[in-house]
């Protein structure tokens, strides 16, 4: 009707639409339904594709998580090994630090002990040289009443050496009659008797009861210079110890070289050297002190290192006392003596009381 038509296509107010109010009628309705079905079908196909894609990702996701888990496990295992290694290295480093500290303490203790031992050794060396020099001096003092005779053939004394030497002194030396030559004992020097007749005879040691008589006999022999027995020249000398004889022998060799240069020299007791020059007399306690002066005089004296060391240690050792400065230098402290006795370990109670 015109009213419905106006209502459907007119510009008036729109009312509740009716199915019949469409152009074409029922055909138009069927066409719309087909379109809607196609769209629904297309949507279902799209949903199926999306679902298949999601399923594929879901199927792939578990495989990817397993690889990550394995990699993570391996990484954790490696980290655990690294952690264990670091812990082991830490423990070893701590152990090495502890051992290094112990070694440093032991080395420090050994160094302290070494210093003390050096001081003790130096003291003992000087002390030994001093005691040896004093013993040698005492031995030579005990021989003060003795003289030695060199050049008398073996067997000349027969069975009585004392009677022989007394007769020899009275006949060979110009001794005053008032001097009583009282010989305590006499004998050949200790040692094997020479088997060859061409070998030099052993010396004869004569001991007098009186030192003054011994000096008178010796001075007279030196004064006469030429003393003979059965055509053999006899030499008189002091009776020195073997060590002192060696020292005096070296001094005599130097004196011989000085005499070749027309330089007068002497050897006072025990083994000193006195040189007389134009500037005056100079006395040297040993050849070591005279070395530079002898070099200036054109005499090169060769000395072994051991002899030099012995002279340095025994320098002034024959004297009965040291000066205060040298004596203090050769003294050991109480701590050094205690360390030597205890083997280098200090007594805790002594710390702070040294």
Short mmCIF file of C-alpha atoms in Angstrom, two decimals:
data_model
loop_
_atom_site.label_atom_id
_atom_site.label_comp_id
_atom_site.label_asym_id
_atom_site.label_seq_id
_atom_site.Cartn_x
_atom_site.Cartn_y
_atom_site.Cartn_z
CA UNK A 1 0.00 0.00 0.00
CA UNK A 2 1.11 3.59 -0.36
CA UNK A 3 1.54 3.83 3.41
CA UNK A 4 3.88 0.82 3.60
CA UNK A 5 5.73 1.95 0.58
CA UNK A 6 6.23 5.30 2.08
CA UNK A 7 7.26 3.72 5.26
CA UNK A 8 9.84 1.55 3.57
CA UNK A 9 11.29 3.99 1.07
CA UNK A 10 10.13 7.36 2.32
CA UNK A 11 12.00 9.81 4.45
CA UNK A 12 9.63 9.52 7.41
CA UNK A 13 10.34 7.84 10.72
CA UNK A 14 11.60 4.30 10.42
CA UNK A 15 9.56 1.63 12.04
CA UNK A 16 10.28 -1.96 12.94
CA UNK A 17 11.53 -3.54 9.76
CA UNK A 18 9.72 -6.48 8.35
CA UNK A 19 11.18 -9.31 6.32
CA UNK A 20 8.96 -8.46 3.45
CA UNK A 21 10.29 -4.95 3.32
CA UNK A 22 13.14 -5.57 0.93
CA UNK A 23 13.65 -5.08 -2.72
CA UNK A 24 13.06 -8.17 -4.69
CA UNK A 25 11.22 -10.05 -2.04
CA UNK A 26 12.12 -13.62 -1.15
CA UNK A 27 14.94 -13.92 -3.71
CA UNK A 28 16.86 -11.16 -2.06
CA UNK A 29 16.60 -12.95 1.28
CA UNK A 30 18.00 -16.22 -0.08
CA UNK A 31 20.92 -14.43 -1.65
CA UNK A 32 21.83 -12.85 1.65
CA UNK A 33 21.71 -16.19 3.40
CA UNK A 34 24.08 -17.72 0.83
CA UNK A 35 26.58 -14.93 1.33
CA UNK A 36 26.42 -15.37 5.05
CA UNK A 37 26.98 -19.12 4.72
CA UNK A 38 30.02 -18.56 2.47
CA UNK A 39 31.45 -16.08 4.93
CA UNK A 40 30.88 -18.48 7.79
CA UNK A 41 32.49 -21.27 5.81
CA UNK A 42 35.43 -19.03 4.95
CA UNK A 43 35.77 -18.09 8.57
CA UNK A 44 35.73 -21.76 9.55
CA UNK A 45 38.47 -22.49 6.98
CA UNK A 46 40.54 -19.60 8.28
CA UNK A 47 40.06 -20.80 11.83
CA UNK A 48 41.19 -24.24 10.79
CA UNK A 49 44.33 -22.85 9.17
CA UNK A 50 45.12 -20.77 12.23
CA UNK A 51 44.54 -23.75 14.47
CA UNK A 52 46.84 -25.88 12.34
CA UNK A 53 49.49 -23.19 12.53
CA UNK A 54 49.12 -22.98 16.30
CA UNK A 55 49.36 -26.75 16.56
CA UNK A 56 52.52 -26.74 14.53
CA UNK A 57 54.09 -24.17 16.90
CA UNK A 58 52.85 -26.11 19.89
CA UNK A 59 54.31 -29.24 18.43
CA UNK A 60 57.63 -27.40 17.79
CA UNK A 61 57.74 -25.71 21.22
CA UNK A 62 58.34 -28.90 23.27
CA UNK A 63 61.38 -29.83 21.10
CA UNK A 64 62.89 -26.38 21.51
CA UNK A 65 62.43 -26.44 25.31
CA UNK A 66 64.18 -29.84 25.55
CA UNK A 67 67.27 -28.50 23.70
CA UNK A 68 67.33 -25.45 25.92
CA UNK A 69 67.04 -27.67 28.97
CA UNK A 70 69.91 -29.86 27.82
CA UNK A 71 72.06 -26.81 27.08
CA UNK A 72 71.15 -25.34 30.44
CA UNK A 73 72.07 -28.63 32.18
CA UNK A 74 75.38 -28.77 30.41
CA UNK A 75 76.04 -25.15 31.28
CA UNK A 76 75.17 -25.77 34.92
CA UNK A 77 77.43 -28.81 34.98
CA UNK A 78 80.30 -26.79 33.53
CA UNK A 79 79.67 -24.00 36.01
CA UNK A 80 79.66 -26.57 38.80
CA UNK A 81 83.00 -27.94 37.60
CA UNK A 82 84.38 -24.41 37.37
CA UNK A 83 83.11 -23.67 40.86
CA UNK A 84 84.73 -26.84 42.21
CA UNK A 85 87.96 -26.00 40.41
CA UNK A 86 87.93 -22.48 41.82
CA UNK A 87 87.29 -23.85 45.30
CA UNK A 88 90.13 -26.32 44.91
CA UNK A 89 92.44 -23.56 43.67
CA UNK A 90 91.38 -21.40 46.59
CA UNK A 91 92.18 -24.16 49.06
CA UNK A 92 95.52 -24.84 47.40
CA UNK A 93 96.34 -21.12 47.36
CA UNK A 94 95.49 -20.86 51.04
CA UNK A 95 97.68 -23.89 51.71
CA UNK A 96 100.52 -22.38 49.69
CA UNK A 97 100.15 -19.09 51.54
CA UNK A 98 100.34 -20.93 54.83
CA UNK A 99 103.38 -22.91 53.74
CA UNK A 100 105.01 -19.77 52.35
CA UNK A 101 104.48 -18.02 55.68
CA UNK A 102 106.01 -20.99 57.49
CA UNK A 103 108.97 -21.00 55.08
CA UNK A 104 109.49 -17.26 55.54
CA UNK A 105 109.46 -17.70 59.31
CA UNK A 106 111.91 -20.58 59.09
CA UNK A 107 114.18 -18.67 56.70
CA UNK A 108 114.09 -15.66 58.99
CA UNK A 109 114.98 -17.85 61.96
CA UNK A 110 117.78 -19.48 59.98
CA UNK A 111 119.13 -16.10 58.94
CA UNK A 112 119.18 -14.95 62.55
CA UNK A 113 120.83 -18.21 63.54
CA UNK A 114 123.32 -17.86 60.67
CA UNK A 115 124.29 -14.37 61.83
CA UNK A 116 124.79 -15.63 65.38
CA UNK A 117 126.81 -18.60 64.14
CA UNK A 118 129.02 -16.29 62.07
CA UNK A 119 129.70 -14.20 65.16
CA UNK A 120 130.40 -17.31 67.20
CA UNK A 121 132.62 -18.78 64.48
CA UNK A 122 134.59 -15.55 64.18
CA UNK A 123 134.99 -15.45 67.93
CA UNK A 124 136.05 -19.10 68.10
CA UNK A 125 138.59 -18.65 65.30
CA UNK A 126 140.18 -15.69 67.04
CA UNK A 127 139.93 -17.46 70.36
CA UNK A 128 141.56 -20.59 68.97
CA UNK A 129 144.35 -18.53 67.41
CA UNK A 130 144.85 -16.69 70.69
CA UNK A 131 144.96 -19.90 72.71
CA UNK A 132 147.28 -21.56 70.20
CA UNK A 133 149.57 -18.55 70.34
CA UNK A 134 149.54 -18.58 74.14
CA UNK A 135 150.27 -22.31 74.22
CA UNK A 136 153.13 -21.82 71.79
CA UNK A 137 154.42 -18.95 73.93
CA UNK A 138 154.23 -21.12 77.07
CA UNK A 139 156.06 -23.93 75.29
CA UNK A 140 158.83 -21.57 74.25
CA UNK A 141 159.06 -20.19 77.77
CA UNK A 142 159.55 -23.72 79.04
CA UNK A 143 162.43 -24.02 76.57
CA UNK A 144 164.16 -20.86 77.77
CA UNK A 145 166.92 -22.87 79.49
CA UNK A 146 167.54 -24.93 76.35
CA UNK A 147 169.94 -24.52 73.44
CA UNK A 148 170.33 -26.51 70.24
CA UNK A 149 173.58 -27.68 68.71
CA UNK A 150 173.70 -28.34 64.97
CA UNK A 151 176.44 -30.18 63.07
CA UNK A 152 177.78 -32.69 65.61
CA UNK A 153 178.00 -36.10 63.90
CA UNK A 154 175.79 -38.96 65.07
CA UNK A 155 177.40 -41.24 67.67
CA UNK A 156 179.93 -38.68 68.88
CA UNK A 157 178.28 -38.63 72.32
CA UNK A 158 178.70 -42.39 72.78
CA UNK A 159 176.75 -43.47 75.87
CA UNK A 160 176.68 -40.26 77.97
CA UNK A 161 175.27 -37.17 76.27
CA UNK A 162 175.45 -34.90 79.36
CA UNK A 163 179.13 -35.66 79.97
CA UNK A 164 179.87 -35.18 76.26
CA UNK A 165 178.26 -31.70 75.97
CA UNK A 166 179.87 -30.47 79.20
CA UNK A 167 183.30 -31.47 77.91
CA UNK A 168 182.54 -29.92 74.51
CA UNK A 169 181.56 -26.57 76.04
CA UNK A 170 184.72 -26.41 78.14
CA UNK A 171 187.02 -27.30 75.27
CA UNK A 172 185.36 -25.55 72.32
CA UNK A 173 184.24 -22.34 74.04
CA UNK A 174 186.28 -19.77 75.89
CA UNK A 175 184.14 -19.79 79.03
CA UNK A 176 185.31 -18.30 82.29
CA UNK A 177 186.35 -20.84 84.88
CA UNK A 178 184.02 -19.45 87.56
CA UNK A 179 180.98 -20.38 85.44
CA UNK A 180 179.64 -23.74 86.54
CA UNK A 181 178.22 -25.47 83.49
CA UNK A 182 175.53 -27.48 85.15
CA UNK A 183 173.56 -29.39 82.51
CA UNK A 184 170.29 -30.92 83.63
CA UNK A 185 169.84 -33.19 80.61
CA UNK A 186 170.77 -33.49 76.96
CA UNK A 187 169.56 -35.64 74.06
CA UNK A 188 169.22 -35.80 70.32
CA UNK A 189 166.17 -34.28 68.68
CA UNK A 190 163.23 -36.63 68.45
CA UNK A 191 163.02 -38.32 65.09
CA UNK A 192 164.46 -41.26 63.19
CA UNK A 193 168.19 -41.62 63.09
CA UNK A 194 169.55 -40.90 59.59
CA UNK A 195 170.65 -44.08 57.82
CA UNK A 196 172.98 -42.38 55.36
CA UNK A 197 176.29 -40.96 56.53
CA UNK A 198 175.87 -38.05 54.12
CA UNK A 199 172.55 -37.02 55.69
CA UNK A 200 172.71 -34.12 58.19
CA UNK A 201 172.85 -35.33 61.82
CA UNK A 202 170.07 -34.68 64.27
CA UNK A 203 170.44 -31.64 66.48
CA UNK A 204 171.30 -31.93 70.18
CA UNK A 205 169.02 -30.30 72.76
CA UNK A 206 170.78 -29.23 75.95
CA UNK A 207 168.91 -28.03 79.04
CA UNK A 208 170.73 -26.03 81.70
CA UNK A 209 169.72 -25.69 85.33
CA UNK A 210 170.49 -21.98 85.27
CA UNK A 211 169.19 -19.59 82.62
CA UNK A 212 172.16 -17.23 83.13
CA UNK A 213 174.63 -20.02 82.41
CA UNK A 214 172.72 -20.93 79.28
CA UNK A 215 172.85 -17.30 78.11
CA UNK A 216 176.59 -17.07 78.82
CA UNK A 217 177.29 -20.21 76.77
CA UNK A 218 175.11 -19.03 73.89
CA UNK A 219 176.56 -15.51 73.82
CA UNK A 220 180.12 -16.85 73.86
CA UNK A 221 179.37 -19.21 70.96
CA UNK A 222 177.90 -16.37 68.91
CA UNK A 223 180.86 -14.19 69.84
CA UNK A 224 183.42 -16.73 68.66
CA UNK A 225 181.50 -17.30 65.39
CA UNK A 226 183.69 -20.26 64.45
CA UNK A 227 183.03 -23.28 66.69
CA UNK A 228 184.11 -26.68 65.39
CA UNK A 229 184.09 -30.30 66.51
CA UNK A 230 186.44 -32.74 64.74
CA UNK A 231 186.50 -30.55 61.66
CA UNK A 232 182.72 -30.06 61.59
CA UNK A 233 181.30 -26.58 62.07
CA UNK A 234 178.86 -26.42 64.98
CA UNK A 235 176.00 -23.90 65.15
CA UNK A 236 174.34 -22.71 68.37
CA UNK A 237 170.77 -21.48 68.54
CA UNK A 238 167.82 -21.09 70.85
CA UNK A 239 165.50 -24.05 71.30
CA UNK A 240 162.20 -22.96 69.79
CA UNK A 241 158.98 -24.84 69.23
CA UNK A 242 158.36 -26.33 65.79
CA UNK A 243 155.78 -23.67 64.86
CA UNK A 244 158.07 -20.84 65.88
CA UNK A 245 160.97 -22.42 64.01
CA UNK A 246 158.93 -22.34 60.81
CA UNK A 247 158.07 -18.67 61.31
CA UNK A 248 161.66 -17.72 62.09
CA UNK A 249 162.86 -19.65 59.06
CA UNK A 250 160.72 -17.46 56.80
CA UNK A 251 162.05 -14.35 58.53
CA UNK A 252 165.63 -15.55 58.02
CA UNK A 253 164.97 -15.95 54.30
CA UNK A 254 163.83 -12.32 54.15
CA UNK A 255 166.87 -11.19 56.15
CA UNK A 256 169.10 -13.02 53.68
CA UNK A 257 167.54 -11.09 50.78
CA UNK A 258 167.95 -7.83 52.67
CA UNK A 259 171.63 -8.52 53.27
CA UNK A 260 172.09 -9.07 49.53
CA UNK A 261 170.93 -5.46 49.13
CA UNK A 262 173.29 -4.33 51.92
CA UNK A 263 170.40 -3.71 54.29
CA UNK A 264 170.92 -4.73 57.88
CA UNK A 265 168.13 -6.70 59.54
CA UNK A 266 167.47 -8.74 62.68
CA UNK A 267 164.84 -11.15 63.95
CA UNK A 268 163.89 -10.43 67.57
CA UNK A 269 161.82 -12.93 69.52
CA UNK A 270 159.50 -14.50 68.62
CA UNK A 271 159.48 -13.97 64.83
CA UNK A 272 159.66 -10.23 64.39
CA UNK A 273 161.61 -8.33 61.77
CA UNK A 274 163.76 -5.29 62.48
CA UNK A 275 165.07 -3.39 59.46
CA UNK A 276 167.77 -0.74 59.73
CA UNK A 277 167.45 1.96 57.08
CA UNK A 278 168.85 5.45 56.65
CA UNK A 279 165.74 6.88 58.30
CA UNK A 280 166.19 4.61 61.31
CA UNK A 281 165.22 1.18 62.58
CA UNK A 282 161.72 -0.15 62.01
CA UNK A 283 160.26 -3.09 63.88
CA UNK A 284 157.52 -5.25 62.37
CA UNK A 285 155.64 -7.79 64.54
CA UNK A 286 155.33 -10.17 61.58
CA UNK A 287 156.11 -10.47 57.90
CA UNK A 288 152.53 -9.52 57.07
CA UNK A 289 153.03 -6.02 58.47
CA UNK A 290 156.40 -5.73 56.70
CA UNK A 291 155.11 -6.76 53.27
CA UNK A 292 154.54 -3.23 51.93
CA UNK A 293 157.91 -1.97 53.25
CA UNK A 294 159.73 -4.94 51.75
CA UNK A 295 158.04 -4.25 48.42
CA UNK A 296 159.35 -0.68 48.52
CA UNK A 297 162.84 -2.08 49.12
CA UNK A 298 162.53 -4.28 46.02
CA UNK A 299 161.80 -7.56 47.81
CA UNK A 300 158.70 -9.39 46.63
CA UNK A 301 157.56 -11.75 49.31
CA UNK A 302 155.13 -14.48 48.29
CA UNK A 303 152.89 -15.73 51.05
CA UNK A 304 150.28 -18.45 50.92
CA UNK A 305 146.70 -17.55 51.75
CA UNK A 306 146.68 -19.88 54.72
CA UNK A 307 149.79 -18.24 56.15
CA UNK A 308 148.22 -14.81 55.71
CA UNK A 309 145.04 -15.94 57.47
CA UNK A 310 146.99 -17.47 60.33
CA UNK A 311 149.01 -14.28 60.72
CA UNK A 312 145.87 -12.17 60.71
CA UNK A 313 144.23 -14.37 63.34
CA UNK A 314 147.34 -14.65 65.46
CA UNK A 315 148.30 -11.00 65.12
CA UNK A 316 149.67 -9.92 68.49
CA UNK A 317 148.47 -13.28 69.79
CA UNK A 318 151.81 -14.11 71.45
CA UNK A 319 151.30 -11.21 73.84
CA UNK A 320 149.88 -12.00 77.25
CA UNK A 321 147.01 -9.50 76.98
CA UNK A 322 144.96 -7.59 74.44
CA UNK A 323 144.13 -3.95 74.45
CA UNK A 324 140.61 -3.11 75.58
CA UNK A 325 139.32 -2.29 72.10
CA UNK A 326 140.40 -5.62 70.60
CA UNK A 327 139.24 -7.54 73.66
CA UNK A 328 135.75 -6.05 73.47
CA UNK A 329 135.55 -6.82 69.75
CA UNK A 330 136.27 -10.48 70.38
CA UNK A 331 133.72 -10.92 73.16
CA UNK A 332 130.41 -12.75 72.75
CA UNK A 333 127.19 -11.45 74.22
CA UNK A 334 125.11 -13.51 76.61
CA UNK A 335 122.46 -13.94 73.91
CA UNK A 336 125.03 -15.31 71.45
CA UNK A 337 126.34 -17.81 73.98
CA UNK A 338 122.81 -18.87 74.93
CA UNK A 339 121.87 -19.27 71.25
CA UNK A 340 124.97 -21.36 70.66
CA UNK A 341 124.22 -23.64 73.61
CA UNK A 342 120.53 -24.03 72.77
CA UNK A 343 121.18 -24.65 69.08
CA UNK A 344 119.87 -21.32 67.84
CA UNK A 345 116.59 -21.31 69.83
CA UNK A 346 116.25 -18.36 72.12
CA UNK A 347 114.89 -18.77 75.59
CA UNK A 348 111.55 -16.89 75.83
CA UNK A 349 112.43 -15.72 79.32
CA UNK A 350 115.61 -14.12 77.99
CA UNK A 351 113.79 -11.92 75.50
CA UNK A 352 113.93 -8.35 76.68
CA UNK A 353 116.70 -9.05 79.20
CA UNK A 354 119.60 -8.98 76.78
#
